[in-house]
CSV table of C-alpha atoms and ligand atoms in Angstrom, one decimal:
chain,number,residue,atom,x,y,z
B,1,MET,CA,2.4,-1.6,24.5
B,2,PRO,CA,1.2,-0.8,20.8
B,3,MET,CA,0.0,2.9,20.6
B,4,ARG,CA,-3.4,4.3,20.4
B,5,HIS,CA,-4.7,5.0,16.6
B,6,SER,CA,-7.9,6.3,14.8
B,7,VAL,CA,-6.9,2.2,12.4
B,8,THR,CA,-9.0,-0.5,13.7
B,9,LYS,CA,-8.9,-2.7,10.4
B,10,VAL,CA,-6.4,-4.1,8.0
B,11,VAL,CA,-6.4,-5.9,5.2
B,12,ILE,CA,-4.7,-8.9,3.3
B,13,PRO,CA,-4.8,-10.1,0.0
B,14,ALA,CA,-4.4,-13.8,-0.3
B,15,ALA,CA,-5.8,-15.1,-3.4
B,16,GLY,CA,-3.3,-15.2,-5.4
B,17,LEU,CA,-2.1,-17.5,-7.8
B,18,GLY,CA,1.0,-18.3,-6.9
B,19,THR,CA,2.0,-19.0,-10.1
B,20,ARG,CA,6.4,-17.8,-9.7
B,21,PHE,CA,6.3,-21.4,-7.8
B,22,LEU,CA,4.5,-23.9,-9.2
B,23,PRO,CA,5.1,-26.7,-8.2
B,24,ALA,CA,4.8,-25.6,-4.5
B,25,THR,CA,1.3,-24.3,-4.9
B,26,LYS,CA,0.1,-26.5,-7.1
B,27,ALA,CA,-1.8,-27.8,-4.1
B,28,LEU,CA,-0.3,-25.2,-1.2
B,29,PRO,CA,-1.6,-21.8,-1.2
B,30,LYS,CA,2.2,-19.2,-1.9
B,31,GLU,CA,1.2,-17.8,1.6
B,32,MET,CA,1.2,-21.3,3.2
B,33,LEU,CA,5.0,-21.4,2.2
B,34,PRO,CA,7.4,-21.9,4.7
B,35,VAL,CA,9.8,-18.4,6.5
B,36,VAL,CA,12.1,-21.3,8.4
B,37,ASP,CA,9.8,-23.0,10.4
B,38,LYS,CA,6.6,-20.0,9.8
B,39,PRO,CA,4.3,-19.7,7.1
B,40,ALA,CA,5.2,-16.5,5.3
B,41,ILE,CA,1.7,-15.3,6.3
B,42,GLN,CA,1.6,-16.1,9.6
B,43,TYR,CA,4.8,-12.8,9.6
B,44,VAL,CA,2.2,-10.1,8.6
B,45,VAL,CA,0.0,-10.9,10.8
B,46,GLU,CA,2.1,-11.1,13.1
B,47,GLU,CA,3.4,-7.3,12.4
B,48,ALA,CA,0.1,-6.1,12.0
B,49,VAL,CA,-0.8,-7.3,15.6
B,50,ARG,CA,2.1,-6.0,17.2
B,51,VAL,CA,1.0,-2.4,16.2
B,52,GLY,CA,-2.2,-3.7,18.2
B,53,LEU,CA,-4.7,-4.3,14.3
B,54,PRO,CA,-5.8,-7.6,15.4
B,55,ASP,CA,-9.2,-7.5,13.5
B,56,VAL,CA,-7.5,-8.9,10.2
B,57,LEU,CA,-9.8,-9.6,7.1
B,58,PHE,CA,-8.1,-12.3,4.5
B,59,VAL,CA,-9.6,-11.5,0.7
B,60,THR,CA,-9.0,-15.2,0.0
B,61,GLY,CA,-9.7,-17.1,-3.6
B,62,ARG,CA,-10.3,-20.4,-4.2
B,63,ASN,CA,-7.8,-23.6,-2.9
B,64,LYS,CA,-7.0,-21.2,0.7
B,65,ASN,CA,-8.3,-24.0,3.0
B,66,ALA,CA,-5.5,-24.2,3.9
B,67,LEU,CA,-4.4,-20.4,5.2
B,68,GLU,CA,-8.1,-21.3,6.5
B,69,ASN,CA,-7.1,-24.1,8.6
B,70,HIS,CA,-3.6,-22.2,9.8
B,71,PHE,CA,-5.5,-19.6,11.7
B,72,ASP,CA,-7.6,-22.1,12.8
B,73,ARG,CA,-8.1,-25.0,16.0
B,74,ALA,CA,-6.5,-28.4,15.6
B,75,THR,CA,-8.2,-29.5,18.1
B,76,GLU,CA,-7.5,-33.5,17.1
B,77,LEU,CA,-3.2,-32.6,17.0
B,78,GLU,CA,-3.6,-30.5,19.6
B,79,ALA,CA,-5.5,-33.4,22.2
B,80,ILE,CA,-2.2,-35.2,21.3
B,81,LEU,CA,0.3,-32.9,21.9
B,82,MET,CA,-1.2,-32.7,25.3
B,83,ARG,CA,-1.6,-35.8,25.8
B,84,LYS,CA,1.6,-36.5,25.6
B,85,GLY,CA,2.7,-33.1,28.1
B,86,ASP,CA,4.3,-31.9,25.1
B,87,GLU,CA,4.1,-27.8,26.1
B,88,GLU,CA,6.2,-26.4,23.4
B,89,ARG,CA,4.8,-27.9,20.5
B,90,LEU,CA,1.7,-27.5,21.7
B,91,GLN,CA,1.8,-23.8,22.2
B,92,ARG,CA,2.9,-22.9,18.4
B,93,VAL,CA,0.4,-25.4,17.4
B,94,SER,CA,-2.0,-22.6,19.4
B,95,GLU,CA,-0.8,-19.9,18.6
B,96,SER,CA,-1.6,-19.5,15.3
B,97,SER,CA,-5.4,-19.2,16.3
B,98,VAL,CA,-5.7,-17.6,18.9
B,99,LEU,CA,-3.3,-14.5,18.4
B,100,ALA,CA,-5.1,-11.7,16.0
B,101,ASN,CA,-9.7,-11.7,15.3
B,102,VAL,CA,-9.5,-13.3,11.5
B,103,HIS,CA,-12.2,-12.6,8.8
B,104,TYR,CA,-12.5,-13.3,5.0
B,105,VAL,CA,-14.4,-12.7,2.1
B,106,ARG,CA,-13.5,-14.1,-1.0
B,107,GLN,CA,-12.6,-12.1,-3.8
B,108,GLY,CA,-14.8,-14.4,-7.1
B,109,ASP,CA,-12.7,-12.9,-10.0
B,110,PRO,CA,-9.2,-12.1,-9.7
B,111,LEU,CA,-9.4,-8.9,-11.1
B,112,GLY,CA,-6.8,-7.5,-9.3
B,113,LEU,CA,-5.1,-5.8,-6.4
B,114,GLY,CA,-7.5,-3.0,-6.4
B,115,HIS,CA,-10.4,-5.1,-6.9
B,116,ALA,CA,-9.6,-7.2,-4.4
B,117,VAL,CA,-8.8,-3.6,-1.5
B,118,LEU,CA,-12.6,-3.5,-2.9
B,119,ARG,CA,-14.2,-6.5,-1.7
B,120,ALA,CA,-12.9,-5.2,1.9
B,121,LYS,CA,-15.6,-2.7,1.5
B,122,ALA,CA,-18.5,-4.5,3.5
B,123,HIS,CA,-16.5,-5.0,7.0
B,124,VAL,CA,-14.1,-2.2,6.9
B,125,GLY,CA,-17.2,0.6,6.7
B,126,ASP,CA,-16.8,3.7,6.9
B,127,ASN,CA,-13.5,3.8,8.3
B,128,SER,CA,-9.3,4.2,7.5
B,129,PHE,CA,-7.7,1.0,7.1
B,130,ALA,CA,-4.4,-0.6,6.9
B,131,VAL,CA,-3.4,-2.7,4.2
B,132,LEU,CA,-1.3,-5.6,4.4
B,133,LEU,CA,0.8,-7.3,0.7
B,134,GLY,CA,1.3,-10.9,2.4
B,135,ASP,CA,4.6,-10.7,-0.4
B,136,ASP,CA,7.0,-8.3,1.4
B,137,LEU,CA,7.7,-9.4,5.5
B,138,ILE,CA,9.1,-6.7,6.9
B,139,ASP,CA,11.5,-7.3,10.1
B,140,PRO,CA,10.0,-6.7,13.5
B,141,ARG,CA,12.4,-5.0,14.7
B,142,ASP,CA,11.7,-1.9,12.8
B,143,THR,CA,8.4,-0.2,13.0
B,144,LEU,CA,7.7,1.1,9.3
B,145,LEU,CA,4.1,-0.1,10.1
B,146,GLU,CA,3.6,2.1,12.9
B,147,ARG,CA,4.7,4.9,11.7
B,148,MET,CA,2.9,5.1,8.9
B,149,LEU,CA,-0.3,5.1,11.1
B,150,GLN,CA,1.2,7.8,12.4
B,151,VAL,CA,1.7,10.0,9.9
B,152,HIS,CA,-2.4,9.1,8.8
B,153,ASP,CA,-3.1,10.1,11.9
B,154,GLN,CA,-1.3,13.8,12.2
B,155,ARG,CA,-2.0,14.5,8.8
B,156,ASP,CA,-5.0,13.0,7.8
B,157,THR,CA,-3.7,11.5,4.5
B,158,CYS,CA,-3.3,7.5,2.8
B,159,VAL,CA,0.2,7.3,2.8
B,160,VAL,CA,2.2,4.0,1.3
B,161,ALA,CA,5.6,2.8,2.2
B,162,LEU,CA,8.2,3.8,-0.3
B,163,MET,CA,11.7,2.0,-0.8
B,164,GLU,CA,15.1,2.5,-2.8
B,165,VAL,CA,15.5,0.3,-5.7
B,166,ASP,CA,17.6,-0.1,-8.3
B,167,ALA,CA,16.4,0.9,-11.7
B,168,ALA,CA,16.4,-2.6,-13.1
B,169,GLN,CA,14.2,-3.6,-10.8
B,170,ALA,CA,12.2,-0.6,-11.1
B,171,HIS,CA,9.1,-2.4,-13.8
B,172,LEU,CA,8.3,-4.7,-11.0
B,173,TYR,CA,6.8,-1.8,-8.9
B,174,GLY,CA,4.3,1.0,-8.0
B,175,ILE,CA,6.1,4.2,-8.9
B,176,ALA,CA,5.9,7.3,-7.2
B,177,THR,CA,7.2,11.0,-8.0
B,178,VAL,CA,7.3,12.8,-4.4
B,179,GLU,CA,8.1,16.3,-3.1
B,180,PRO,CA,10.3,16.9,0.4
B,181,THR,CA,8.3,17.0,3.6
B,182,ASP,CA,9.9,19.2,6.5
B,183,GLU,CA,9.9,15.7,8.2
B,184,ASP,CA,13.0,13.7,6.5
B,185,ASP,CA,11.2,10.0,5.9
B,186,VAL,CA,7.8,11.7,5.3
B,187,VAL,CA,7.4,13.0,1.6
B,188,ARG,CA,4.0,13.9,-0.6
B,189,VAL,CA,3.1,11.7,-3.7
B,190,ARG,CA,2.5,13.7,-6.7
B,191,GLY,CA,2.5,11.0,-9.2
B,192,LEU,CA,2.2,6.8,-9.1
B,193,VAL,CA,2.6,4.2,-11.7
B,194,GLU,CA,2.2,0.7,-11.8
B,195,LYS,CA,5.1,-1.3,-13.7
B,196,PRO,CA,6.5,0.8,-15.5
B,197,GLU,CA,8.1,-0.7,-18.6
B,198,PRO,CA,11.9,-1.3,-18.3
B,199,GLY,CA,13.8,2.1,-18.5
B,200,SER,CA,10.7,4.5,-18.7
B,201,ALA,CA,10.3,4.5,-14.7
B,202,PRO,CA,10.4,8.1,-13.5
B,203,SER,CA,12.1,7.3,-9.8
B,204,ASN,CA,13.5,4.5,-8.1
B,205,LEU,CA,11.4,4.4,-5.4
B,206,ALA,CA,8.7,1.9,-5.5
B,207,ILE,CA,5.6,0.6,-3.0
B,208,VAL,CA,6.8,-1.4,-0.7
B,209,GLY,CA,3.8,-4.2,0.5
B,210,ARG,CA,2.1,-1.4,3.8
B,211,TYR,CA,-0.6,1.2,2.7
B,212,VAL,CA,-2.7,2.9,4.7
B,213,LEU,CA,-5.9,3.9,3.3
B,214,LYS,CA,-9.1,6.7,3.9
B,215,PRO,CA,-12.5,5.1,3.1
B,216,GLU,CA,-12.6,6.9,0.3
B,217,ILE,CA,-10.7,4.7,-1.9
B,218,PHE,CA,-13.9,2.8,-1.9
B,219,ARG,CA,-15.5,5.3,-4.0
B,220,VAL,CA,-12.4,5.9,-6.9
B,221,LEU,CA,-11.7,2.8,-6.6
B,222,GLU,CA,-15.6,1.9,-7.8
B,223,GLY,CA,-14.9,4.5,-10.9
B,224,THR,CA,-11.3,2.9,-11.3
B,225,ALA,CA,-10.5,1.4,-15.2
B,226,PRO,CA,-8.2,-1.6,-15.6
B,227,GLY,CA,-4.8,-0.9,-16.1
B,228,ARG,CA,-1.1,-2.5,-16.1
B,229,GLY,CA,-2.4,-6.2,-17.1
B,230,GLY,CA,-5.7,-5.7,-18.1
B,231,GLU,CA,-6.4,-5.2,-13.0
B,232,ILE,CA,-7.9,-2.8,-12.0
B,233,GLN,CA,-4.9,-1.8,-9.9
B,234,LEU,CA,-4.9,-0.1,-6.0
B,235,THR,CA,-2.4,1.9,-7.3
B,236,ASP,CA,-4.2,4.1,-9.8
B,237,ALA,CA,-7.0,4.6,-7.8
B,238,LEU,CA,-4.1,5.9,-5.2
B,239,LEU,CA,-3.3,8.7,-7.6
B,240,THR,CA,-6.4,9.8,-8.9
B,241,MET,CA,-6.0,9.7,-4.5
B,242,ALA,CA,-2.7,11.4,-4.3
B,243,GLU,CA,-4.1,14.8,-7.1
B,244,ASP,CA,-7.3,15.3,-4.8
B,245,ASP,CA,-5.7,17.8,-2.2
B,246,ALA,CA,-9.7,18.0,-0.7
B,247,ALA,CA,-8.6,14.5,0.3
B,248,GLY,CA,-5.8,14.2,1.9
B,249,GLY,CA,-4.0,13.3,-0.9
B,250,VAL,CA,-1.5,10.8,0.0
B,251,HIS,CA,2.2,10.4,1.6
B,252,GLY,CA,5.6,8.2,1.4
B,253,VAL,CA,6.9,7.1,4.4
B,254,VAL,CA,9.8,6.3,3.2
B,255,PHE,CA,11.4,2.7,4.7
B,256,ARG,CA,15.0,2.6,5.5
B,257,GLY,CA,14.8,-0.9,7.5
B,258,ARG,CA,15.3,-4.3,6.6
B,259,ARG,CA,12.2,-6.2,4.5
B,260,TYR,CA,12.3,-9.6,2.6
B,261,ASP,CA,10.7,-9.8,-0.6
B,262,THR,CA,9.1,-13.6,-0.4
B,263,GLY,CA,7.0,-13.1,-3.7
B,264,ASP,CA,10.4,-13.9,-6.0
B,265,LYS,CA,12.4,-17.3,-5.8
B,266,LEU,CA,15.8,-15.8,-4.8
B,267,ASP,CA,15.0,-13.5,-2.5
B,268,TYR,CA,12.2,-15.9,-0.7
B,269,ILE,CA,15.8,-18.1,-0.5
B,270,LYS,CA,17.7,-14.8,0.7
B,271,ALA,CA,14.9,-14.3,3.4
B,272,ASN,CA,15.5,-18.1,4.6
B,273,VAL,CA,18.9,-18.0,4.8
B,274,MET,CA,18.8,-14.2,6.9
B,275,LEU,CA,15.9,-15.0,9.2
B,276,ALA,CA,17.6,-18.5,10.3
B,277,CYS,CA,20.6,-16.5,10.2
B,278,GLU,CA,19.5,-14.7,13.5
B,279,ARG,CA,17.3,-17.7,15.0
B,280,GLU,CA,19.9,-18.9,18.3
B,281,ASP,CA,18.6,-22.3,17.5
B,282,LEU,CA,19.6,-22.5,13.4
B,283,GLY,CA,21.9,-19.8,13.9
B,284,PRO,CA,25.3,-20.8,14.7
B,285,GLY,CA,25.1,-23.9,12.8
B,286,LEU,CA,23.7,-21.8,9.7
B,287,ARG,CA,26.5,-19.3,9.4
B,288,GLU,CA,29.5,-21.6,10.5
B,289,TRP,CA,28.1,-23.9,7.0
B,290,LEU,CA,27.7,-20.6,5.0
B,291,ARG,CA,30.9,-19.9,5.9
B,292,GLU,CA,32.7,-23.0,5.0
B,293,HIS,CA,30.4,-23.2,2.4
B,294,VAL,CA,31.0,-20.3,0.5
B,295,LEU,CA,35.3,-20.4,0.6
B,296,GLU,CA,34.4,-24.1,-1.0
B,297,MET,CA,32.4,-22.4,-3.3
B,298,GLU,CA,35.4,-19.9,-4.1
B,299,ARG,CA,38.5,-22.8,-4.4
B,300,GLN,CA,35.9,-25.3,-6.6
B,301,PRO,CA,33.0,-23.5,-8.4
B,302,GLU,CA,31.0,-25.9,-9.2
B,303,VAL,CA,30.9,-27.4,-5.8
B,304,GLY,CA,28.0,-24.7,-5.0
B,305,LEU,CA,26.0,-26.5,-8.6
B,306,ALA,CA,26.2,-29.8,-6.9
B,307,THR,CA,25.3,-30.1,-2.6
Y,1,G1P,C1,1.6,-5.1,-5.7
Y,1,G1P,C2,1.4,-3.2,-6.5
Y,1,G1P,C3,2.8,-2.6,-6.7
Y,1,G1P,C4,3.7,-3.2,-5.7
Y,1,G1P,C5,4.2,-4.0,-5.5
Y,1,G1P,C6,5.3,-4.3,-4.2
Y,1,G1P,O1,2.5,-5.7,-6.5
Y,1,G1P,O2,0.6,-3.8,-7.4
Y,1,G1P,O3,2.0,-1.1,-6.8
Y,1,G1P,O4,5.1,-2.1,-5.8
Y,1,G1P,O5,2.5,-4.7,-4.6
Y,1,G1P,O6,5.0,-5.8,-3.2
Y,1,G1P,P1,2.5,-7.3,-6.6
Y,1,G1P,O7,4.2,-7.1,-6.5
Y,1,G1P,O8,1.5,-8.3,-6.0
Y,1,G1P,O9,2.6,-7.7,-8.9
């Protein structure tokens, strides 16, 4: 049973152009790229539902019709499968349409993650809420979001997910400076910088795409000037919140579990391989092939290029 907590709504920004995956994302939203056999975004919605948060608001942009269709009924396809008596496929087609209570708002101008979150204000109202970024998949066996909701409820604070990253990767993330608390996996956030210049990161603790935010963030976002890349950055608004003790500040949950980054091409391929290796239907065959393929590449390094 998912635990009960004060947060009931989830916001998933999904207005990005997916330029890193062109041409695959020319006509297909990047959120719809498959990870094994499900669109990446479905894993994220499943994560929200697993912790008891089925109210999901997508902040979308143009060309996101495929995403909306995916979380809707596909009546023609369902009727064909039903006539054929193909219960298994019918179940797979319909599960995403009954998974969550899905809502949509358009971002309009692509002015940054902070701007996308601000677009959720009318739907969320005066309540705390969770923000889940579609590029980060958290392994279903890990309970990161649940822990973040618990910390929010216990400490009445905004919570970000933090992970140690290689120093060479720090410029790709929001980076936090922190102080310890009385709990091993919880830190108090003292400083935040969005995508620091290479070599200048103040730590190696990076924000990964999970946030639990108090509604005060909307007021702060409204007054946040464009930052890195000329965009309104959620990280900058969170820095303002971190400096405001009266508003409860910002805490971080340090995640030491399994995260798959589907926003980067190489990591996206790794995520597919890792998750497929664990599947009962695909794992045995894939693992066997991988072992043979690696041995072959060691014997003849150019083989990997040809196959
Ligand atoms: C966003 C945030 C960044 C965070 C990252 C996590 O950046 O702005 O602070 O570290 O997500 O994935 P993006 O990767 O969308 O550019």
